[in-house]
PDB file of C-alpha atoms in Angstrom:
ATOM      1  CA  UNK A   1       0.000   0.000   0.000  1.00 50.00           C
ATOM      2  CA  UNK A   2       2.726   2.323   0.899  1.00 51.00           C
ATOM      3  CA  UNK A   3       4.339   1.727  -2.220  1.00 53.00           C
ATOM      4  CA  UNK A   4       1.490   2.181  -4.042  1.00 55.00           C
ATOM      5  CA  UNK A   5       1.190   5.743  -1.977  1.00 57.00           C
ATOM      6  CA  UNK A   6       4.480   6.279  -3.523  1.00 56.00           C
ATOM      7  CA  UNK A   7       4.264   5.860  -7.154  1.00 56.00           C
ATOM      8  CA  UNK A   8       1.550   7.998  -7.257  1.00 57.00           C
ATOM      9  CA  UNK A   9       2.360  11.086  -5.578  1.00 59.00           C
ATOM     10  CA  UNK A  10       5.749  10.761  -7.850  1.00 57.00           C
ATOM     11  CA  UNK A  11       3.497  10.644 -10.995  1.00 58.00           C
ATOM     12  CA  UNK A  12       1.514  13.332  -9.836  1.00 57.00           C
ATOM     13  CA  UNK A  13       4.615  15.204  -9.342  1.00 55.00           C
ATOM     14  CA  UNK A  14       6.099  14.327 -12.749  1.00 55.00           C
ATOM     15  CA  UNK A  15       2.621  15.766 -14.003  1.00 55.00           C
ATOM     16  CA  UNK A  16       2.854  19.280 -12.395  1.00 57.00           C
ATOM     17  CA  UNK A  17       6.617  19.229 -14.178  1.00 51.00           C
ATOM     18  CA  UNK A  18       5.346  18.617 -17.036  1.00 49.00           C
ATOM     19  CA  UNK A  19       2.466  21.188 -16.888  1.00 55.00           C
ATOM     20  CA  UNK A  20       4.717  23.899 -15.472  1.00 54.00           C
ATOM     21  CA  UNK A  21       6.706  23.299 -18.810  1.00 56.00           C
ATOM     22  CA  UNK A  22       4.081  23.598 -20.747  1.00 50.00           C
ATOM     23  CA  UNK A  23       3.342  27.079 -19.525  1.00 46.00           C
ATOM     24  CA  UNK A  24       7.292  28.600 -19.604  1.00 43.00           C
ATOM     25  CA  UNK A  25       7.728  27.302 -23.250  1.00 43.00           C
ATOM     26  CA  UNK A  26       3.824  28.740 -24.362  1.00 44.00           C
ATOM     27  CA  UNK A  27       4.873  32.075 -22.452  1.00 51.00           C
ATOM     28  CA  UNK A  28       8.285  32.190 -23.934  1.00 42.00           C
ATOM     29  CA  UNK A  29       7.144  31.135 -27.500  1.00 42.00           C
ATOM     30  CA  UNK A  30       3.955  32.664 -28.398  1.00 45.00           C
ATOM     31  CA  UNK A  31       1.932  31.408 -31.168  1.00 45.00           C
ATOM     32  CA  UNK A  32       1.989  33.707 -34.114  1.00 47.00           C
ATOM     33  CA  UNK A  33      -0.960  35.712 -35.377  1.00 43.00           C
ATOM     34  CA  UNK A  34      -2.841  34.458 -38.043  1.00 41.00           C
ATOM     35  CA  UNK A  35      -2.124  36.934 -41.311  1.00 45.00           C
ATOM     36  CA  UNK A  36      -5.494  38.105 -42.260  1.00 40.00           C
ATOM     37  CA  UNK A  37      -5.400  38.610 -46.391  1.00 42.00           C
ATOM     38  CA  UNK A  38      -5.853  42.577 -46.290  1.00 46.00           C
ATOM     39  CA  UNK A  39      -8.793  43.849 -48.450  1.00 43.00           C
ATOM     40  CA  UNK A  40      -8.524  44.499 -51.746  1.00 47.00           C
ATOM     41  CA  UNK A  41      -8.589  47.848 -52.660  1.00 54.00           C
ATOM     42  CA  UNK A  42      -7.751  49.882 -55.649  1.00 64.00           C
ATOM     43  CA  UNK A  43      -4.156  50.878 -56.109  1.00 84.00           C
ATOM     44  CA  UNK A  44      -4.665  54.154 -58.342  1.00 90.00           C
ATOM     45  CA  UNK A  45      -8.122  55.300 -57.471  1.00 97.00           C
ATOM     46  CA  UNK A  46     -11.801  54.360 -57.713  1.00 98.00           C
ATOM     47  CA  UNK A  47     -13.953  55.701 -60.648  1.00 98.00           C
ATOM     48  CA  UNK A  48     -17.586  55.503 -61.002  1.00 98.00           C
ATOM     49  CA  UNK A  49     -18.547  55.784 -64.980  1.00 98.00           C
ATOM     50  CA  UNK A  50     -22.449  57.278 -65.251  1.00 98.00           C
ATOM     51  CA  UNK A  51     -23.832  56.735 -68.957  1.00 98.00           C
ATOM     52  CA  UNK A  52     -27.403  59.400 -68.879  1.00 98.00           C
ATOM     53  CA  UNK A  53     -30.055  59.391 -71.760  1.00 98.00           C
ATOM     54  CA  UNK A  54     -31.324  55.858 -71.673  1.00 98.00           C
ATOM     55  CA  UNK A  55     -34.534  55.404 -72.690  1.00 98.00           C
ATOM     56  CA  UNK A  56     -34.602  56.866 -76.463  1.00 97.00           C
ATOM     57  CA  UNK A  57     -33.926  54.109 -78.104  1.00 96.00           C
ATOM     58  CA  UNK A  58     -32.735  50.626 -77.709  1.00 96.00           C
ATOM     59  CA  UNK A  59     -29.820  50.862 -80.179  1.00 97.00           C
ATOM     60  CA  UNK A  60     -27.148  50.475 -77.640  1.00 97.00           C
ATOM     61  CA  UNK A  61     -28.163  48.359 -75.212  1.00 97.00           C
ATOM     62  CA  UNK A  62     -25.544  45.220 -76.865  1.00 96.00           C
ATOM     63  CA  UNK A  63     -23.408  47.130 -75.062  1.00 97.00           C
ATOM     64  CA  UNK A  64     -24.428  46.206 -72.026  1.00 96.00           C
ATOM     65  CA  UNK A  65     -23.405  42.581 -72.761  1.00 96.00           C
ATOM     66  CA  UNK A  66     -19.709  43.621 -73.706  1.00 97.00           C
ATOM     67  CA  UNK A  67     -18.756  46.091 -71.031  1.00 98.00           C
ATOM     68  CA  UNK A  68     -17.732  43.947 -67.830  1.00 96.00           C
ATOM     69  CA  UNK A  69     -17.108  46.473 -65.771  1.00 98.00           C
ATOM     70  CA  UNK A  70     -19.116  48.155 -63.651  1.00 98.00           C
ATOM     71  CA  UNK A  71     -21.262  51.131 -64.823  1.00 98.00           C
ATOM     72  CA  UNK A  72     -24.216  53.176 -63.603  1.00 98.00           C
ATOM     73  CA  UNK A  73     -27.475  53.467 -66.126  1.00 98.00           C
ATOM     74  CA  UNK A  74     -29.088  56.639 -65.693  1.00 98.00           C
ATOM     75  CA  UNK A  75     -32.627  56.483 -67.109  1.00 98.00           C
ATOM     76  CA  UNK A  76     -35.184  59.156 -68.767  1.00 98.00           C
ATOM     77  CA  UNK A  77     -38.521  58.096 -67.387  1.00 98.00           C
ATOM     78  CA  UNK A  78     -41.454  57.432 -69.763  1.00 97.00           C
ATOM     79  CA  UNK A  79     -39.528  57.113 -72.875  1.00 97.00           C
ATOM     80  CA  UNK A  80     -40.022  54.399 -75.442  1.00 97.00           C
ATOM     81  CA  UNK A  81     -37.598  52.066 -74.120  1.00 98.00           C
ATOM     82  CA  UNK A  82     -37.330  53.849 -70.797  1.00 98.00           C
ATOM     83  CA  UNK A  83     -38.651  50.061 -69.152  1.00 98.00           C
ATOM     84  CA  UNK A  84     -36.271  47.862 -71.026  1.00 98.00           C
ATOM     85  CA  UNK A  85     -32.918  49.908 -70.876  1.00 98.00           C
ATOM     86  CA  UNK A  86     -33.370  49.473 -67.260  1.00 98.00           C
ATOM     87  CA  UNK A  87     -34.686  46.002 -67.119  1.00 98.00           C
ATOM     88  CA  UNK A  88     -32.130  44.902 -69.371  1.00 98.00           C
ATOM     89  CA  UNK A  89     -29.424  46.746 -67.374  1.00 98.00           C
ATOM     90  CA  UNK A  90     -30.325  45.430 -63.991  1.00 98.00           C
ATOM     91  CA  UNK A  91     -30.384  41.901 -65.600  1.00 97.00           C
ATOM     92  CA  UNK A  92     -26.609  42.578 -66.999  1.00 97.00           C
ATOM     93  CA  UNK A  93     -25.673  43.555 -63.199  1.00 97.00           C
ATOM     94  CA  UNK A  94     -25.148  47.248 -63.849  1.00 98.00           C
ATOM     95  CA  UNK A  95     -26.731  50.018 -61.267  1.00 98.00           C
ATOM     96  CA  UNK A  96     -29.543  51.922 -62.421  1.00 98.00           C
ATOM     97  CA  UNK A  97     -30.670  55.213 -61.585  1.00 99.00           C
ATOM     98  CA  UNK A  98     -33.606  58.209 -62.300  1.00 98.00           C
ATOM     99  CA  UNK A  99     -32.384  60.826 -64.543  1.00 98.00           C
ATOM    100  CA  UNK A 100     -34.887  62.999 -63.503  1.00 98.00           C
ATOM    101  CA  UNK A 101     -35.870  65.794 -66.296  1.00 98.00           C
ATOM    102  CA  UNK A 102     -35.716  69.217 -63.945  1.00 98.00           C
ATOM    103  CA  UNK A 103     -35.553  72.622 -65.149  1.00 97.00           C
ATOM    104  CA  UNK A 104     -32.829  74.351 -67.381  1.00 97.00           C
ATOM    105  CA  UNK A 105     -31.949  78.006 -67.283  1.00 92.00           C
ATOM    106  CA  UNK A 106     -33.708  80.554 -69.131  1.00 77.00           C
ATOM    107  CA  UNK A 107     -31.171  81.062 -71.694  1.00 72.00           C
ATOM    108  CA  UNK A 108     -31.105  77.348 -72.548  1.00 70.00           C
ATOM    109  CA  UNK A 109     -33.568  76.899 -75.512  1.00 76.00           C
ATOM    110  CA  UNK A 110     -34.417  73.017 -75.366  1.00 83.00           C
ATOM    111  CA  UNK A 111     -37.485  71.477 -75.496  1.00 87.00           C
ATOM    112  CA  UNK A 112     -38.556  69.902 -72.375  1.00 92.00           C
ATOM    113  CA  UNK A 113     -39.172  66.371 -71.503  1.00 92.00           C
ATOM    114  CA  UNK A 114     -43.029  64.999 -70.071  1.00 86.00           C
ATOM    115  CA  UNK A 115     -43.191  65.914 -66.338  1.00 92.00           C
ATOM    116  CA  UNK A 116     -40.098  67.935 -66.069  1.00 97.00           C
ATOM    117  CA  UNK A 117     -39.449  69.248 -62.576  1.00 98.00           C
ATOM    118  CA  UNK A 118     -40.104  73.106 -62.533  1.00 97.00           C
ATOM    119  CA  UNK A 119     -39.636  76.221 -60.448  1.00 94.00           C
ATOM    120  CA  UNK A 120     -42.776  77.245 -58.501  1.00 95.00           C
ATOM    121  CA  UNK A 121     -44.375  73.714 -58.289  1.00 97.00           C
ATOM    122  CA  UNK A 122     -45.561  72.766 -55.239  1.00 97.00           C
ATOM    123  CA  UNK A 123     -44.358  69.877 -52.666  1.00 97.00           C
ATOM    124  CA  UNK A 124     -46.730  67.645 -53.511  1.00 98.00           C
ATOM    125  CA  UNK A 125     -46.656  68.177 -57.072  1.00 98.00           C
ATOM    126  CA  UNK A 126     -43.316  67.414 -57.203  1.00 98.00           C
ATOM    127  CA  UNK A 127     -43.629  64.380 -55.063  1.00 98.00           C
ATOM    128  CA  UNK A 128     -46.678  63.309 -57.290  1.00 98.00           C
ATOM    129  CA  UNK A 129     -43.974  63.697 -60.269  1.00 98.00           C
ATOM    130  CA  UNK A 130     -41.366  61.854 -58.543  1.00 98.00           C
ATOM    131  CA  UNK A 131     -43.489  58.780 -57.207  1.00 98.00           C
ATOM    132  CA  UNK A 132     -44.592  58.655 -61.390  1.00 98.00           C
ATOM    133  CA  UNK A 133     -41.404  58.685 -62.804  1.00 98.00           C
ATOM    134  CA  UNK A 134     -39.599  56.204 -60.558  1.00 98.00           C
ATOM    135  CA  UNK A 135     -42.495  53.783 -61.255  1.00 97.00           C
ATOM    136  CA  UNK A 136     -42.017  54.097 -64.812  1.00 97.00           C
ATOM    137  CA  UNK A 137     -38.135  52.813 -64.813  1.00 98.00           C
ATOM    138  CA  UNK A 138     -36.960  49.299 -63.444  1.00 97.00           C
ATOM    139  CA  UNK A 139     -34.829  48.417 -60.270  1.00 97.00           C
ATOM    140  CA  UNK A 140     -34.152  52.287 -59.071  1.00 98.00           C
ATOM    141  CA  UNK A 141     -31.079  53.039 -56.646  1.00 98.00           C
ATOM    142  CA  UNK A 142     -30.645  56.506 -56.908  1.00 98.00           C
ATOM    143  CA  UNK A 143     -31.529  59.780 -58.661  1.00 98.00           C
ATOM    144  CA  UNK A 144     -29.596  62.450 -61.246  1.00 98.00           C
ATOM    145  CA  UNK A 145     -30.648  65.588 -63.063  1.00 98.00           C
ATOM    146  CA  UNK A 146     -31.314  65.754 -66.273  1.00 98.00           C
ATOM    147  CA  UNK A 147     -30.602  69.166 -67.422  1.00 97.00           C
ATOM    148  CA  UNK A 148     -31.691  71.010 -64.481  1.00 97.00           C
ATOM    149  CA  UNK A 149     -29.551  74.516 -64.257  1.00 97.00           C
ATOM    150  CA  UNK A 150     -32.189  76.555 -62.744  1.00 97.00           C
ATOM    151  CA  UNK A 151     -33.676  73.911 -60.299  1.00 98.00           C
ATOM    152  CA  UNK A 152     -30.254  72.624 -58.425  1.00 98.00           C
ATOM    153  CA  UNK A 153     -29.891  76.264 -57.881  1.00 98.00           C
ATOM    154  CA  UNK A 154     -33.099  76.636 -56.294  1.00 98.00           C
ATOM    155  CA  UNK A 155     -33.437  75.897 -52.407  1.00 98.00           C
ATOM    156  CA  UNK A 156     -37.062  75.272 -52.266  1.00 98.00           C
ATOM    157  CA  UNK A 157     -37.193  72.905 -54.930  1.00 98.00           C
ATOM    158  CA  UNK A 158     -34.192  70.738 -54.198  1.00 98.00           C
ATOM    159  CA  UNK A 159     -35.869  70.876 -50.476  1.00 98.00           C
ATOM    160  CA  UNK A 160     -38.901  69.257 -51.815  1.00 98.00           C
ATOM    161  CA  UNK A 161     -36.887  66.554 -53.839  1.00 98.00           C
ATOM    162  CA  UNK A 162     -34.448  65.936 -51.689  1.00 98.00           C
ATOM    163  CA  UNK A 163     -36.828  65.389 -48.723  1.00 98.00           C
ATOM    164  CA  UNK A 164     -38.712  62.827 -50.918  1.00 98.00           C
ATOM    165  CA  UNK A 165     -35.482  60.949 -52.016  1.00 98.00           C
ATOM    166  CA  UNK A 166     -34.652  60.322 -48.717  1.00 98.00           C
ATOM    167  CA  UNK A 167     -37.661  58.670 -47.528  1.00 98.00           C
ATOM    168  CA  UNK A 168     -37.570  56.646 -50.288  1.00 98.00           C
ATOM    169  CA  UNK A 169     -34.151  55.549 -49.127  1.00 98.00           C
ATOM    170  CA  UNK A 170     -32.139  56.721 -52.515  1.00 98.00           C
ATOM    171  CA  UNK A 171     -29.073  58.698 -53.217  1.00 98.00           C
ATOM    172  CA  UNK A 172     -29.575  61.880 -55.386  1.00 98.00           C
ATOM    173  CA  UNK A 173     -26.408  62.526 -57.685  1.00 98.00           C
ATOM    174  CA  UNK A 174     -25.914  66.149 -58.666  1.00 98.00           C
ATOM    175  CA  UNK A 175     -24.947  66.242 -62.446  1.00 98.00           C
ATOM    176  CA  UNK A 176     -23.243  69.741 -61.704  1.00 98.00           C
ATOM    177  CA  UNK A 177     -24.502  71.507 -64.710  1.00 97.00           C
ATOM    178  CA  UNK A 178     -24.575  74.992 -62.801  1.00 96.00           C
ATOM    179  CA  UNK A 179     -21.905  76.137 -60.517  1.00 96.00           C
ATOM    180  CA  UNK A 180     -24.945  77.444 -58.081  1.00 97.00           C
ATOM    181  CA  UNK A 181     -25.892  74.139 -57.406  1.00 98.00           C
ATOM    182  CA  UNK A 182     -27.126  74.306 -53.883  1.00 98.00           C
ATOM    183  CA  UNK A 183     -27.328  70.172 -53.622  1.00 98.00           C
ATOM    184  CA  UNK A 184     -24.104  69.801 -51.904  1.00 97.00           C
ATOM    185  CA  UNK A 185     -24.995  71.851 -48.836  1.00 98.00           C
ATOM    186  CA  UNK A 186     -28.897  70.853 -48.716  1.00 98.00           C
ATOM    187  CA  UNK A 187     -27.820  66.716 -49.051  1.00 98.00           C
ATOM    188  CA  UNK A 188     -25.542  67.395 -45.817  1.00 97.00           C
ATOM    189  CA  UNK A 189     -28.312  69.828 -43.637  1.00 98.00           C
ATOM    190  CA  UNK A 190     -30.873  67.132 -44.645  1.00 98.00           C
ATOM    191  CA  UNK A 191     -29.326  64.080 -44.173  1.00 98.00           C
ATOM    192  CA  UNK A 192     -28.740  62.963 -47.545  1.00 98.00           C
ATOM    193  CA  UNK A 193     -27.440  60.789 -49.654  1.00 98.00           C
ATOM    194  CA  UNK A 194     -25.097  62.321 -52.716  1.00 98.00           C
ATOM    195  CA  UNK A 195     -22.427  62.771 -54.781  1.00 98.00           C
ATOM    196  CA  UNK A 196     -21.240  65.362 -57.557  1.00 98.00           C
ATOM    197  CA  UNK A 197     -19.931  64.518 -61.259  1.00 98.00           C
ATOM    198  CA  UNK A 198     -16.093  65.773 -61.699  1.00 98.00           C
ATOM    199  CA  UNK A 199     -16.165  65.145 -64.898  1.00 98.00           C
ATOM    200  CA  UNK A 200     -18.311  65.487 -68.350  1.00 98.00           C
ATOM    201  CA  UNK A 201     -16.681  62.423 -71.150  1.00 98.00           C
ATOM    202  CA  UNK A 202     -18.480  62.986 -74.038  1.00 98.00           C
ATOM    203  CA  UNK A 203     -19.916  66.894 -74.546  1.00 97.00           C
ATOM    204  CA  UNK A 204     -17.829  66.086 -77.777  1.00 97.00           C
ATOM    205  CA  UNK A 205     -18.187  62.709 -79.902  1.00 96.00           C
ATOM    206  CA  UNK A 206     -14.706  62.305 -81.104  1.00 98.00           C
ATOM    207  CA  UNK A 207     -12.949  59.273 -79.452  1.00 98.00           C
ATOM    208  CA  UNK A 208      -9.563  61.415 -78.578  1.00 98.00           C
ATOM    209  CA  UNK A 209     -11.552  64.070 -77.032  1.00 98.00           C
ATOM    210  CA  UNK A 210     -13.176  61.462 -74.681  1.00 98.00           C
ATOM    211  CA  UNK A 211     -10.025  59.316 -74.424  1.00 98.00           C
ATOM    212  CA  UNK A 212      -8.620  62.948 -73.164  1.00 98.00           C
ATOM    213  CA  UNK A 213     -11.785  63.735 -70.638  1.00 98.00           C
ATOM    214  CA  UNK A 214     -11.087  59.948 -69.510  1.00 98.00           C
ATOM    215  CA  UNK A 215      -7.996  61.000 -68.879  1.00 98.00           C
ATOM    216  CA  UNK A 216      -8.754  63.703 -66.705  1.00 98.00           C
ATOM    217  CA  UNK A 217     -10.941  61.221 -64.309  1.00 98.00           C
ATOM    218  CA  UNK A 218      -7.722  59.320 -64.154  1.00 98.00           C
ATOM    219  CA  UNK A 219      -6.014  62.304 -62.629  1.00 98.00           C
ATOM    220  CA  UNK A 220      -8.696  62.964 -60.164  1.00 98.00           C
ATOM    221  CA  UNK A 221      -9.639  59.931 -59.089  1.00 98.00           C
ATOM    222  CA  UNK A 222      -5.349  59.169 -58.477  1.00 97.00           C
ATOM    223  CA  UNK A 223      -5.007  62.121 -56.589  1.00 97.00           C
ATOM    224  CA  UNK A 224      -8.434  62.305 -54.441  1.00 97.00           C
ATOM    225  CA  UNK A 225      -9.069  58.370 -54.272  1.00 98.00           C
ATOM    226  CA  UNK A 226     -12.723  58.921 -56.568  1.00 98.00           C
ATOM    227  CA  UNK A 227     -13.743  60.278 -59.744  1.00 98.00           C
ATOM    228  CA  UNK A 228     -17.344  60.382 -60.990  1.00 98.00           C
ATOM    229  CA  UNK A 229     -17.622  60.918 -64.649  1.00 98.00           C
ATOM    230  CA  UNK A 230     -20.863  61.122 -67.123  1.00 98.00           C
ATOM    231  CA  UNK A 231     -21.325  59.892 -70.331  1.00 98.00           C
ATOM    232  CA  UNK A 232     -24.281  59.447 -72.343  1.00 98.00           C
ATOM    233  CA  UNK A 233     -25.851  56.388 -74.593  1.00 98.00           C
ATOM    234  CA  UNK A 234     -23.898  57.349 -77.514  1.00 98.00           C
ATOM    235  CA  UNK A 235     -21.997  54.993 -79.853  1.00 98.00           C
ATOM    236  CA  UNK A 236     -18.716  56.408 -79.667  1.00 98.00           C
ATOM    237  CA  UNK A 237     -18.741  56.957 -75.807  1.00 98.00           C
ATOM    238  CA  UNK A 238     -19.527  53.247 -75.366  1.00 98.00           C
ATOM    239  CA  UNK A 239     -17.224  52.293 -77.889  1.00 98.00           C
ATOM    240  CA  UNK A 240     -14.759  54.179 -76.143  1.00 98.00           C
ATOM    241  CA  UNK A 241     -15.350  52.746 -73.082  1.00 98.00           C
ATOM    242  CA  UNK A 242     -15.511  49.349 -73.635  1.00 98.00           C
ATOM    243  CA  UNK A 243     -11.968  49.701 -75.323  1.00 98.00           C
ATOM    244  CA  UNK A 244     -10.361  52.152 -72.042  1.00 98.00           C
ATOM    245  CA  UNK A 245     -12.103  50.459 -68.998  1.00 98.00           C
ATOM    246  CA  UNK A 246     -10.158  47.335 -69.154  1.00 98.00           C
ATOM    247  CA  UNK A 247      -7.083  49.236 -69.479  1.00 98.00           C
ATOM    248  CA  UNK A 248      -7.445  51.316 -66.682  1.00 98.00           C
ATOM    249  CA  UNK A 249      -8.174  48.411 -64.454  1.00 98.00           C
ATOM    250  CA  UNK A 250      -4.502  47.038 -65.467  1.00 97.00           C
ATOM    251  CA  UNK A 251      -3.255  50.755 -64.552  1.00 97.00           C
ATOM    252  CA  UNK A 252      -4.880  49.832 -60.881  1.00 97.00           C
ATOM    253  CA  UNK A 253      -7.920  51.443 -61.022  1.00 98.00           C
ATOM    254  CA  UNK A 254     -11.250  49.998 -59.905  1.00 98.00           C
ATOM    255  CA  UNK A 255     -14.458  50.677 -61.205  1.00 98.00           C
ATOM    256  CA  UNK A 256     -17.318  50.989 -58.779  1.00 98.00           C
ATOM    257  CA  UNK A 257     -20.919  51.966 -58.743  1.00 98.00           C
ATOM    258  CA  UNK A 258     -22.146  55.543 -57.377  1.00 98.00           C
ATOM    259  CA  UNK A 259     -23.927  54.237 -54.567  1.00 98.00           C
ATOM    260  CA  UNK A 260     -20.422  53.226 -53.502  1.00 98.00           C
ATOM    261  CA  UNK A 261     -18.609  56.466 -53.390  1.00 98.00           C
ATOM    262  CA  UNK A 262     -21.711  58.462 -51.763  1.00 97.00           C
ATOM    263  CA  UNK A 263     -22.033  60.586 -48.402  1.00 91.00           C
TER     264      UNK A 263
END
């Protein structure tokens, strides 16, 4: 028995040796982290491409199946093919937003599209408009102006449509065709969501003037970390694209959706 008594307070011993051991060489000999793979981000900048005017016609839309990157459809509402430039565009996995037809300036002379957003209209006349419009194009995200000089400028209007863009839970982005834009400072008082174009690609259709606008994004987005630029549905400017995009993405660049780069 006392032998037995023994040999097992000298294993018990040997175990408390062994566990004391344990803890020095643990202690002294820390397991490394784990490397967590960091995010991927882009190296040169991210640029969010916005292609307006869809919704005339339907002539462009193969496009849609040979640009891979990713783009942002900006719709004309109750157009004859405002339904399936958007349908079709959601289905290709591309973002799609209102371009909502707002007022111009006076010294633009252009006719005006249905239901265009004007100075003077009441809230709920706008909000009638609004509720309309977004009904009449597929899969909606956000909203942009089309044309819309004299009512970005105007506080009481872009109150009214701002207000309603939020509680529909969408971004607004501000085209930036007037330098008295007042969308910047109303999005942050009211709470928001938007983003302004940098630059315009296409105001001409020659494919070195848009390489040379596309250009400019490049320099922007490098030295900020974002560029927006707008386009339109127009053969060249697609053609264009489809030939630049891929290169830029080699250069580091990383194409992204508006909804991504909004505050």
């Amino acid at each position: 028995m006392e032998s037995n008594s023994k040999n097992k307070i000298i294993i018990l011993f040997l175990l408390l040796v062994v566990i004391l051991q344990a803890v020095v060489i643990i202690r002294l000999f820390p397991k490394k982290p784990v490397k967590v793979p960091p995010v991927a981000v882009a190296k040169a900048g991210r640029i969010a491409i916005v292609l307006d005017d869809w919704g005339y016609n339907r002539a462009n839309i193969h496009y849609l199946n040979e640009i891979k990157q990713r783009m942002t459809i900006s719709v004309l509402p109750h157009q004859s093919y405002s339904q399936i430039a958007s349908f079709e565009a959601r289905k290709k996995g591309f973002e799609v937003i209102l371009h909502l037809p707002m007022e111009p300036g006076s010294s633009e002379r252009v006719r005006l599209e249905p239901n265009t957003i004007l100075s003077g209209m009441t809230e709920d006349r706008i909000k009638a408009i609004l509720k309309d419009d977004l009904s009449n194009v597929y899969g909606v995200v956000g909203v942009s102006n089309h044309m819309g000089s004299k009512a970005t400028a105007d506080p009481g209007l872009m109150t009214a449509v701002l207000k309603d863009i939020k509680a529909r839970g969408l971004y607004f982005l501000d085209s930036y065709v007037s330098s008295r834009s007042v969308v910047s400072a109303l999005s942050r008082r009211l709470g928001v969501k938007s983003a302004k174009r940098d630059v315009f690609l296409d105001n001409s259709s020659d494919a070195a003037y848009i390489r040379g606008q596309i250009s400019r994004l490049k320099s922007i987005a490098r030295k900020r970390g974002y560029a927006i630029g707008i386009g339109h549905d127009r053969p060249a400017t697609l053609a264009v694209l489809k030939a630049v995009m891929p290169e830029l993405e080699k250069e580091g660049f990383k194409f992204v959706f508006v909804s991504e780069l909004v505050k």
